[in-house]
Amino acid sequence: MQDVFITGSGSYLPGRPVDNREMEARIGLISGHSRKLKTLALRQNGIKTRHYAIDAAGNYQITNAQMAANAVTAACDAARRDSRQLDYLSCATTQADQLVPGHASAVHGELGGSPMEISSHQSVCGSSMMAIKSAYLNIRAGEHRVAAACGSEFSSRWFQPGFYGEIDFSSMSPEEALQYEFLRWTLSDGAAALVMETAPDSSRTCLKIDWIEQKSFADRFPNCMFAGADSNDPEEAKPWAHFGSPQEAYRQERCCCARTSFCWSRCSRCGWVTFSRCWINAVCRREISAISCRTIQRAPSASA
């Protein structure tokens, strides 16, 4: 088995930093609760600035694949490698620019270089670690000597008001509107990448990877985020592709979302507050958050 070292890292952030006051000009307001929930979300996430791949006029400046390729190029530069020296490329994202082909194919196309093995990973927050582990294991097993892993997101394109145009927010409570609003005021755009090799560069600091462990609990808990289905219940979920038309799927999704509410959870030790869907019980939140919070209590309402 070969040792694995991180020999370079790189990132790409589109456009200039956007502060909290400018957010509305980029992603707009979608409901009468938007400004209140914006304040609530920003207080919780603590983010001061972020980057968007959409400019103030609503123009798309770059694709998800291009951001990823830029990050890989930056990581190769830091590792003092040319992208043509890569043997393996693993790419992660929540939603690629296209349904097919895989995200890694698009990134490789933007990156250029030479033929190489690739892999695509799509699993929201966990996908980047999946891509890193894939690259790590390929080098560890002796399949390749130089690999890159990247994660990229173009979240803001799904947060434009036009995507919510047919949803009736007028009858929603703040708790119901929160399921649409929270991620809009939390997520943004960008990409990052790592280069991994079988040996360190003796002229600078390189980090050795001893192990990477990942574990899914999807066998016992519902996923905290989902898209492309009318429900998050694995026994009842109907994929959008199984409806007669996109319009029918969208109407059903609206009905489902209108019945899904949020509650507040607070850690009695550290005061950490989170939002969770009502079907995520306190035991689930306690197990998932055991590292930072030992006791999570359900508050009686979102106004508490």
mmCIF file of N, CA, C and O in Angstrom, residues 10-94:
data_model
loop_
_atom_site.group_PDB
_atom_site.id
_atom_site.type_symbol
_atom_site.label_atom_id
_atom_site.label_comp_id
_atom_site.label_asym_id
_atom_site.label_seq_id
_atom_site.Cartn_x
_atom_site.Cartn_y
_atom_site.Cartn_z
ATOM 1 N N GLY A 10 -6.253 24.309 -3.728
ATOM 2 C CA GLY A 10 -6.627 25.504 -4.477
ATOM 3 C C GLY A 10 -8.114 25.761 -4.385
ATOM 4 O O GLY A 10 -8.891 24.875 -4.010
ATOM 5 N N SER A 11 -8.520 26.960 -4.692
ATOM 6 C CA SER A 11 -9.934 27.312 -4.636
ATOM 7 C C SER A 11 -10.271 28.311 -5.721
ATOM 8 O O SER A 11 -9.386 28.934 -6.315
ATOM 9 N N TYR A 12 -11.562 28.449 -5.964
ATOM 10 C CA TYR A 12 -12.045 29.474 -6.895
ATOM 11 C C TYR A 12 -13.338 30.046 -6.341
ATOM 12 O O TYR A 12 -14.289 29.300 -6.048
ATOM 13 N N LEU A 13 -13.379 31.362 -6.175
ATOM 14 C CA LEU A 13 -14.568 32.067 -5.708
ATOM 15 C C LEU A 13 -14.979 33.064 -6.782
ATOM 16 O O LEU A 13 -14.203 33.953 -7.131
ATOM 17 N N PRO A 14 -16.180 32.931 -7.317
ATOM 18 C CA PRO A 14 -16.605 33.802 -8.413
ATOM 19 C C PRO A 14 -16.946 35.213 -7.949
ATOM 20 O O PRO A 14 -17.566 35.413 -6.903
ATOM 21 N N GLY A 15 -16.544 36.189 -8.743
ATOM 22 C CA GLY A 15 -16.912 37.577 -8.462
ATOM 23 C C GLY A 15 -16.312 38.117 -7.182
ATOM 24 O O GLY A 15 -15.476 37.504 -6.542
ATOM 25 N N ARG A 16 -16.774 39.306 -6.823
ATOM 26 C CA ARG A 16 -16.281 39.946 -5.603
ATOM 27 C C ARG A 16 -17.124 39.499 -4.417
ATOM 28 O O ARG A 16 -18.248 38.998 -4.577
ATOM 29 N N PRO A 17 -16.638 39.677 -3.196
ATOM 30 C CA PRO A 17 -17.436 39.324 -2.012
ATOM 31 C C PRO A 17 -18.728 40.147 -1.953
ATOM 32 O O PRO A 17 -18.725 41.346 -2.237
ATOM 33 N N VAL A 18 -19.803 39.502 -1.579
ATOM 34 C CA VAL A 18 -21.112 40.156 -1.439
ATOM 35 C C VAL A 18 -21.483 40.141 0.041
ATOM 36 O O VAL A 18 -21.564 39.077 0.652
ATOM 37 N N ASP A 19 -21.692 41.321 0.617
ATOM 38 C CA ASP A 19 -22.021 41.361 2.042
ATOM 39 C C ASP A 19 -23.516 41.160 2.257
ATOM 40 O O ASP A 19 -24.306 41.070 1.306
ATOM 41 N N ASN A 20 -23.922 41.101 3.517
ATOM 42 C CA ASN A 20 -25.309 40.786 3.848
ATOM 43 C C ASN A 20 -26.298 41.815 3.312
ATOM 44 O O ASN A 20 -27.433 41.485 2.981
ATOM 45 N N ARG A 21 -25.873 43.075 3.222
ATOM 46 C CA ARG A 21 -26.780 44.112 2.728
ATOM 47 C C ARG A 21 -27.072 43.955 1.250
ATOM 48 O O ARG A 21 -28.123 44.389 0.763
ATOM 49 N N GLU A 22 -26.163 43.338 0.506
ATOM 50 C CA GLU A 22 -26.318 43.204 -0.942
ATOM 51 C C GLU A 22 -27.021 41.923 -1.367
ATOM 52 O O GLU A 22 -27.323 41.742 -2.549
ATOM 53 N N MET A 23 -27.283 41.038 -0.438
ATOM 54 C CA MET A 23 -27.828 39.733 -0.805
ATOM 55 C C MET A 23 -29.159 39.825 -1.541
ATOM 56 O O MET A 23 -29.403 39.098 -2.507
ATOM 57 N N GLU A 24 -30.023 40.709 -1.066
ATOM 58 C CA GLU A 24 -31.344 40.811 -1.685
ATOM 59 C C GLU A 24 -31.254 41.191 -3.153
ATOM 60 O O GLU A 24 -32.083 40.759 -3.964
ATOM 61 N N ALA A 25 -30.243 41.984 -3.515
ATOM 62 C CA ALA A 25 -30.090 42.391 -4.909
ATOM 63 C C ALA A 25 -29.657 41.221 -5.795
ATOM 64 O O ALA A 25 -29.850 41.260 -7.012
ATOM 65 N N ARG A 26 -29.076 40.194 -5.195
ATOM 66 C CA ARG A 26 -28.599 39.039 -5.963
ATOM 67 C C ARG A 26 -29.618 37.909 -6.035
ATOM 68 O O ARG A 26 -29.804 37.312 -7.094
ATOM 69 N N ILE A 27 -30.263 37.597 -4.912
ATOM 70 C CA ILE A 27 -31.182 36.453 -4.923
ATOM 71 C C ILE A 27 -32.629 36.855 -4.663
ATOM 72 O O ILE A 27 -33.534 36.019 -4.753
ATOM 73 N N GLY A 28 -32.876 38.123 -4.364
ATOM 74 C CA GLY A 28 -34.236 38.627 -4.261
ATOM 75 C C GLY A 28 -35.000 38.137 -3.047
ATOM 76 O O GLY A 28 -34.486 37.414 -2.191
ATOM 77 N N LEU A 29 -36.259 38.562 -2.975
ATOM 78 C CA LEU A 29 -37.182 38.164 -1.911
ATOM 79 C C LEU A 29 -38.274 37.298 -2.511
ATOM 80 O O LEU A 29 -38.737 37.560 -3.619
ATOM 81 N N ILE A 30 -38.704 36.271 -1.793
ATOM 82 C CA ILE A 30 -39.709 35.369 -2.359
ATOM 83 C C ILE A 30 -41.006 35.340 -1.557
ATOM 84 O O ILE A 30 -41.995 34.769 -2.018
ATOM 85 N N SER A 31 -41.018 35.936 -0.375
ATOM 86 C CA SER A 31 -42.238 35.916 0.432
ATOM 87 C C SER A 31 -42.251 37.105 1.376
ATOM 88 O O SER A 31 -41.250 37.807 1.543
ATOM 89 N N GLY A 32 -43.397 37.297 2.010
ATOM 90 C CA GLY A 32 -43.505 38.370 2.987
ATOM 91 C C GLY A 32 -42.681 38.121 4.225
ATOM 92 O O GLY A 32 -42.450 39.032 5.024
ATOM 93 N N HIS A 33 -42.225 36.883 4.390
ATOM 94 C CA HIS A 33 -41.401 36.532 5.537
ATOM 95 C C HIS A 33 -39.910 36.647 5.230
ATOM 96 O O HIS A 33 -39.084 36.427 6.123
ATOM 97 N N SER A 34 -39.545 36.959 3.998
ATOM 98 C CA SER A 34 -38.149 36.855 3.567
ATOM 99 C C SER A 34 -37.186 37.662 4.420
ATOM 100 O O SER A 34 -36.137 37.156 4.849
ATOM 101 N N ARG A 35 -37.498 38.931 4.667
ATOM 102 C CA ARG A 35 -36.548 39.771 5.406
ATOM 103 C C ARG A 35 -36.398 39.298 6.861
ATOM 104 O O ARG A 35 -35.286 39.294 7.395
ATOM 105 N N LYS A 36 -37.490 38.914 7.469
ATOM 106 C CA LYS A 36 -37.410 38.415 8.845
ATOM 107 C C LYS A 36 -36.592 37.135 8.914
ATOM 108 O O LYS A 36 -35.723 36.976 9.785
ATOM 109 N N LEU A 37 -36.839 36.219 7.988
ATOM 110 C CA LEU A 37 -36.130 34.943 7.999
ATOM 111 C C LEU A 37 -34.687 35.107 7.537
ATOM 112 O O LEU A 37 -33.805 34.343 7.955
ATOM 113 N N LYS A 38 -34.418 36.107 6.695
ATOM 114 C CA LYS A 38 -33.035 36.421 6.329
ATOM 115 C C LYS A 38 -32.248 36.794 7.577
ATOM 116 O O LYS A 38 -31.138 36.283 7.806
ATOM 117 N N THR A 39 -32.806 37.700 8.389
ATOM 118 C CA THR A 39 -32.135 38.127 9.617
ATOM 119 C C THR A 39 -31.899 36.945 10.540
ATOM 120 O O THR A 39 -30.830 36.788 11.133
ATOM 121 N N LEU A 40 -32.901 36.083 10.653
ATOM 122 C CA LEU A 40 -32.805 34.915 11.516
ATOM 123 C C LEU A 40 -31.711 33.965 11.026
ATOM 124 O O LEU A 40 -30.875 33.500 11.808
ATOM 125 N N ALA A 41 -31.696 33.682 9.716
ATOM 126 C CA ALA A 41 -30.713 32.757 9.147
ATOM 127 C C ALA A 41 -29.297 33.296 9.277
ATOM 128 O O ALA A 41 -28.368 32.562 9.634
ATOM 129 N N LEU A 42 -29.110 34.575 8.996
ATOM 130 C CA LEU A 42 -27.766 35.161 9.067
ATOM 131 C C LEU A 42 -27.256 35.206 10.504
ATOM 132 O O LEU A 42 -26.051 35.081 10.741
ATOM 133 N N ARG A 43 -28.159 35.400 11.450
ATOM 134 C CA ARG A 43 -27.737 35.367 12.841
ATOM 135 C C ARG A 43 -27.273 33.968 13.228
ATOM 136 O O ARG A 43 -26.325 33.806 13.994
ATOM 137 N N GLN A 44 -27.931 32.959 12.656
ATOM 138 C CA GLN A 44 -27.556 31.585 12.970
ATOM 139 C C GLN A 44 -26.274 31.150 12.267
ATOM 140 O O GLN A 44 -25.418 30.510 12.872
ATOM 141 N N ASN A 45 -26.134 31.471 10.972
ATOM 142 C CA ASN A 45 -24.966 30.952 10.247
ATOM 143 C C ASN A 45 -23.720 31.812 10.424
ATOM 144 O O ASN A 45 -22.600 31.344 10.174
ATOM 145 N N GLY A 46 -23.870 33.072 10.828
ATOM 146 C CA GLY A 46 -22.714 33.920 11.109
ATOM 147 C C GLY A 46 -21.925 34.356 9.895
ATOM 148 O O GLY A 46 -20.830 34.917 10.025
ATOM 149 N N ILE A 47 -22.444 34.132 8.705
ATOM 150 C CA ILE A 47 -21.721 34.483 7.481
ATOM 151 C C ILE A 47 -21.807 35.991 7.242
ATOM 152 O O ILE A 47 -22.881 36.592 7.346
ATOM 153 N N LYS A 48 -20.687 36.611 6.920
ATOM 154 C CA LYS A 48 -20.626 38.052 6.675
ATOM 155 C C LYS A 48 -20.556 38.385 5.189
ATOM 156 O O LYS A 48 -21.133 39.369 4.739
ATOM 157 N N THR A 49 -19.800 37.602 4.425
ATOM 158 C CA THR A 49 -19.715 37.798 2.974
ATOM 159 C C THR A 49 -19.749 36.447 2.293
ATOM 160 O O THR A 49 -19.425 35.423 2.893
ATOM 161 N N ARG A 50 -20.133 36.449 1.027
ATOM 162 C CA ARG A 50 -20.155 35.238 0.224
ATOM 163 C C ARG A 50 -19.946 35.621 -1.236
ATOM 164 O O ARG A 50 -19.943 36.809 -1.586
ATOM 165 N N HIS A 51 -19.787 34.621 -2.099
ATOM 166 C CA HIS A 51 -19.565 34.871 -3.527
ATOM 167 C C HIS A 51 -20.682 34.215 -4.328
ATOM 168 O O HIS A 51 -21.109 33.095 -4.027
ATOM 169 N N TYR A 52 -21.138 34.924 -5.351
ATOM 170 C CA TYR A 52 -22.158 34.395 -6.245
ATOM 171 C C TYR A 52 -21.633 34.360 -7.676
ATOM 172 O O TYR A 52 -20.926 35.277 -8.108
ATOM 173 N N ALA A 53 -21.999 33.317 -8.400
ATOM 174 C CA ALA A 53 -21.618 33.207 -9.807
ATOM 175 C C ALA A 53 -22.632 33.890 -10.710
ATOM 176 O O ALA A 53 -22.576 33.754 -11.932
ATOM 177 N N ILE A 54 -23.566 34.618 -10.106
ATOM 178 C CA ILE A 54 -24.544 35.429 -10.832
ATOM 179 C C ILE A 54 -24.317 36.881 -10.443
ATOM 180 O O ILE A 54 -24.193 37.198 -9.263
ATOM 181 N N ASP A 55 -24.232 37.781 -11.419
ATOM 182 C CA ASP A 55 -23.960 39.181 -11.095
ATOM 183 C C ASP A 55 -25.236 39.898 -10.663
ATOM 184 O O ASP A 55 -26.326 39.307 -10.610
ATOM 185 N N ALA A 56 -25.111 41.178 -10.336
ATOM 186 C CA ALA A 56 -26.234 41.951 -9.814
ATOM 187 C C ALA A 56 -27.370 42.089 -10.822
ATOM 188 O O ALA A 56 -28.523 42.323 -10.440
ATOM 189 N N ALA A 57 -27.061 41.930 -12.109
ATOM 190 C CA ALA A 57 -28.088 42.025 -13.149
ATOM 191 C C ALA A 57 -28.740 40.677 -13.443
ATOM 192 O O ALA A 57 -29.611 40.575 -14.304
ATOM 193 N N GLY A 58 -28.320 39.635 -12.722
ATOM 194 C CA GLY A 58 -28.903 38.313 -12.922
ATOM 195 C C GLY A 58 -28.251 37.500 -14.015
ATOM 196 O O GLY A 58 -28.790 36.464 -14.422
ATOM 197 N N ASN A 59 -27.075 37.946 -14.490
ATOM 198 C CA ASN A 59 -26.386 37.225 -15.558
ATOM 199 C C ASN A 59 -25.478 36.143 -14.988
ATOM 200 O O ASN A 59 -24.748 36.369 -14.024
ATOM 201 N N TYR A 60 -25.516 34.978 -15.614
ATOM 202 C CA TYR A 60 -24.648 33.874 -15.199
ATOM 203 C C TYR A 60 -23.244 34.131 -15.716
ATOM 204 O O TYR A 60 -23.035 34.302 -16.919
ATOM 205 N N GLN A 61 -22.268 34.137 -14.822
ATOM 206 C CA GLN A 61 -20.902 34.482 -15.176
ATOM 207 C C GLN A 61 -20.024 33.280 -15.490
ATOM 208 O O GLN A 61 -19.012 33.411 -16.169
ATOM 209 N N ILE A 62 -20.384 32.105 -14.978
ATOM 210 C CA ILE A 62 -19.524 30.935 -15.091
ATOM 211 C C ILE A 62 -20.363 29.702 -14.771
ATOM 212 O O ILE A 62 -21.435 29.810 -14.176
ATOM 213 N N THR A 63 -19.907 28.527 -15.180
ATOM 214 C CA THR A 63 -20.633 27.295 -14.873
ATOM 215 C C THR A 63 -20.022 26.602 -13.658
ATOM 216 O O THR A 63 -18.909 26.917 -13.229
ATOM 217 N N ASN A 64 -20.750 25.648 -13.142
ATOM 218 C CA ASN A 64 -20.252 24.840 -12.030
ATOM 219 C C ASN A 64 -18.963 24.118 -12.436
ATOM 220 O O ASN A 64 -17.975 24.110 -11.702
ATOM 221 N N ALA A 65 -18.971 23.518 -13.621
ATOM 222 C CA ALA A 65 -17.797 22.777 -14.092
ATOM 223 C C ALA A 65 -16.586 23.686 -14.262
ATOM 224 O O ALA A 65 -15.452 23.297 -13.964
ATOM 225 N N GLN A 66 -16.804 24.900 -14.729
ATOM 226 C CA GLN A 66 -15.687 25.835 -14.904
ATOM 227 C C GLN A 66 -15.102 26.253 -13.561
ATOM 228 O O GLN A 66 -13.881 26.389 -13.423
ATOM 229 N N MET A 67 -15.966 26.451 -12.558
ATOM 230 C CA MET A 67 -15.441 26.782 -11.226
ATOM 231 C C MET A 67 -14.582 25.640 -10.701
ATOM 232 O O MET A 67 -13.503 25.856 -10.127
ATOM 233 N N ALA A 68 -15.057 24.413 -10.871
ATOM 234 C CA ALA A 68 -14.305 23.253 -10.405
ATOM 235 C C ALA A 68 -12.969 23.144 -11.124
ATOM 236 O O ALA A 68 -11.928 22.891 -10.502
ATOM 237 N N ALA A 69 -12.974 23.336 -12.437
ATOM 238 C CA ALA A 69 -11.732 23.253 -13.216
ATOM 239 C C ALA A 69 -10.742 24.330 -12.772
ATOM 240 O O ALA A 69 -9.531 24.078 -12.679
ATOM 241 N N ASN A 70 -11.239 25.523 -12.483
ATOM 242 C CA ASN A 70 -10.360 26.597 -11.994
ATOM 243 C C ASN A 70 -9.733 26.236 -10.647
ATOM 244 O O ASN A 70 -8.559 26.533 -10.398
ATOM 245 N N ALA A 71 -10.509 25.595 -9.786
ATOM 246 C CA ALA A 71 -9.981 25.194 -8.484
ATOM 247 C C ALA A 71 -8.924 24.100 -8.638
ATOM 248 O O ALA A 71 -7.899 24.111 -7.954
ATOM 249 N N VAL A 72 -9.164 23.145 -9.537
ATOM 250 C CA VAL A 72 -8.179 22.082 -9.780
ATOM 251 C C VAL A 72 -6.890 22.672 -10.352
ATOM 252 O O VAL A 72 -5.791 22.286 -9.946
ATOM 253 N N THR A 73 -7.019 23.621 -11.255
ATOM 254 C CA THR A 73 -5.834 24.284 -11.819
ATOM 255 C C THR A 73 -5.042 24.982 -10.716
ATOM 256 O O THR A 73 -3.803 24.900 -10.679
ATOM 257 N N ALA A 74 -5.744 25.657 -9.809
ATOM 258 C CA ALA A 74 -5.072 26.342 -8.702
ATOM 259 C C ALA A 74 -4.374 25.342 -7.790
ATOM 260 O O ALA A 74 -3.255 25.589 -7.312
ATOM 261 N N ALA A 75 -4.996 24.198 -7.535
ATOM 262 C CA ALA A 75 -4.380 23.169 -6.704
ATOM 263 C C ALA A 75 -3.149 22.576 -7.384
ATOM 264 O O ALA A 75 -2.134 22.309 -6.732
ATOM 265 N N CYS A 76 -3.223 22.371 -8.682
ATOM 266 C CA CYS A 76 -2.066 21.865 -9.437
ATOM 267 C C CYS A 76 -0.918 22.871 -9.393
ATOM 268 O O CYS A 76 0.253 22.485 -9.241
ATOM 269 N N ASP A 77 -1.245 24.137 -9.503
ATOM 270 C CA ASP A 77 -0.197 25.171 -9.416
ATOM 271 C C ASP A 77 0.479 25.122 -8.051
ATOM 272 O O ASP A 77 1.712 25.221 -7.953
ATOM 273 N N ALA A 78 -0.324 24.964 -6.996
ATOM 274 C CA ALA A 78 0.242 24.903 -5.647
ATOM 275 C C ALA A 78 1.106 23.660 -5.460
ATOM 276 O O ALA A 78 2.098 23.682 -4.729
ATOM 277 N N ALA A 79 0.736 22.568 -6.149
ATOM 278 C CA ALA A 79 1.498 21.323 -6.061
ATOM 279 C C ALA A 79 2.671 21.288 -7.046
ATOM 280 O O ALA A 79 3.405 20.304 -7.078
ATOM 281 N N ARG A 80 2.796 22.366 -7.836
ATOM 282 C CA ARG A 80 3.841 22.445 -8.861
ATOM 283 C C ARG A 80 3.709 21.314 -9.876
ATOM 284 O O ARG A 80 4.673 20.672 -10.282
ATOM 285 N N ARG A 81 2.468 21.096 -10.253
ATOM 286 C CA ARG A 81 2.135 20.090 -11.239
ATOM 287 C C ARG A 81 1.335 20.720 -12.366
ATOM 288 O O ARG A 81 0.602 21.692 -12.166
ATOM 289 N N ASP A 82 1.472 20.156 -13.550
ATOM 290 C CA ASP A 82 0.623 20.531 -14.667
ATOM 291 C C ASP A 82 -0.592 19.608 -14.645
ATOM 292 O O ASP A 82 -0.470 18.429 -14.280
ATOM 293 N N SER A 83 -1.746 20.107 -15.017
ATOM 294 C CA SER A 83 -2.949 19.264 -14.998
ATOM 295 C C SER A 83 -2.803 18.046 -15.904
ATOM 296 O O SER A 83 -3.481 17.031 -15.704
ATOM 297 N N ARG A 84 -1.929 18.115 -16.877
ATOM 298 C CA ARG A 84 -1.700 16.969 -17.751
ATOM 299 C C ARG A 84 -1.006 15.825 -17.026
ATOM 300 O O ARG A 84 -0.964 14.695 -17.531
ATOM 301 N N GLN A 85 -0.480 16.085 -15.842
ATOM 302 C CA GLN A 85 0.173 15.039 -15.058
ATOM 303 C C GLN A 85 -0.790 14.277 -14.158
ATOM 304 O O GLN A 85 -0.406 13.301 -13.522
ATOM 305 N N LEU A 86 -2.034 14.706 -14.115
ATOM 306 C CA LEU A 86 -3.029 14.015 -13.293
ATOM 307 C C LEU A 86 -3.370 12.656 -13.898
ATOM 308 O O LEU A 86 -3.581 12.532 -15.101
ATOM 309 N N ASP A 87 -3.453 11.646 -13.023
ATOM 310 C CA ASP A 87 -3.876 10.314 -13.449
ATOM 311 C C ASP A 87 -5.347 10.067 -13.145
ATOM 312 O O ASP A 87 -5.978 9.214 -13.759
ATOM 313 N N TYR A 88 -5.847 10.802 -12.152
ATOM 314 C CA TYR A 88 -7.192 10.522 -11.650
ATOM 315 C C TYR A 88 -7.839 11.830 -11.200
ATOM 316 O O TYR A 88 -7.190 12.683 -10.592
ATOM 317 N N LEU A 89 -9.143 11.969 -11.493
ATOM 318 C CA LEU A 89 -9.889 13.173 -11.129
ATOM 319 C C LEU A 89 -11.232 12.764 -10.560
ATOM 320 O O LEU A 89 -12.035 12.103 -11.230
ATOM 321 N N SER A 90 -11.490 13.135 -9.320
ATOM 322 C CA SER A 90 -12.793 12.879 -8.704
ATOM 323 C C SER A 90 -13.455 14.215 -8.396
ATOM 324 O O SER A 90 -12.835 15.103 -7.815
ATOM 325 N N CYS A 91 -14.700 14.353 -8.795
ATOM 326 C CA CYS A 91 -15.408 15.638 -8.696
ATOM 327 C C CYS A 91 -16.728 15.462 -7.948
ATOM 328 O O CYS A 91 -17.447 14.489 -8.167
ATOM 329 N N ALA A 92 -17.032 16.438 -7.107
ATOM 330 C CA ALA A 92 -18.233 16.365 -6.279
ATOM 331 C C ALA A 92 -19.048 17.642 -6.403
ATOM 332 O O ALA A 92 -18.501 18.731 -6.530
ATOM 333 N N THR A 93 -20.359 17.501 -6.359
ATOM 334 C CA THR A 93 -21.267 18.640 -6.342
ATOM 335 C C THR A 93 -22.645 18.160 -5.927
ATOM 336 O O THR A 93 -22.935 16.958 -5.963
ATOM 337 N N THR A 94 -23.503 19.085 -5.525
ATOM 338 C CA THR A 94 -24.888 18.726 -5.235
ATOM 339 C C THR A 94 -25.670 18.552 -6.524
ATOM 340 O O THR A 94 -26.392 17.575 -6.704
#
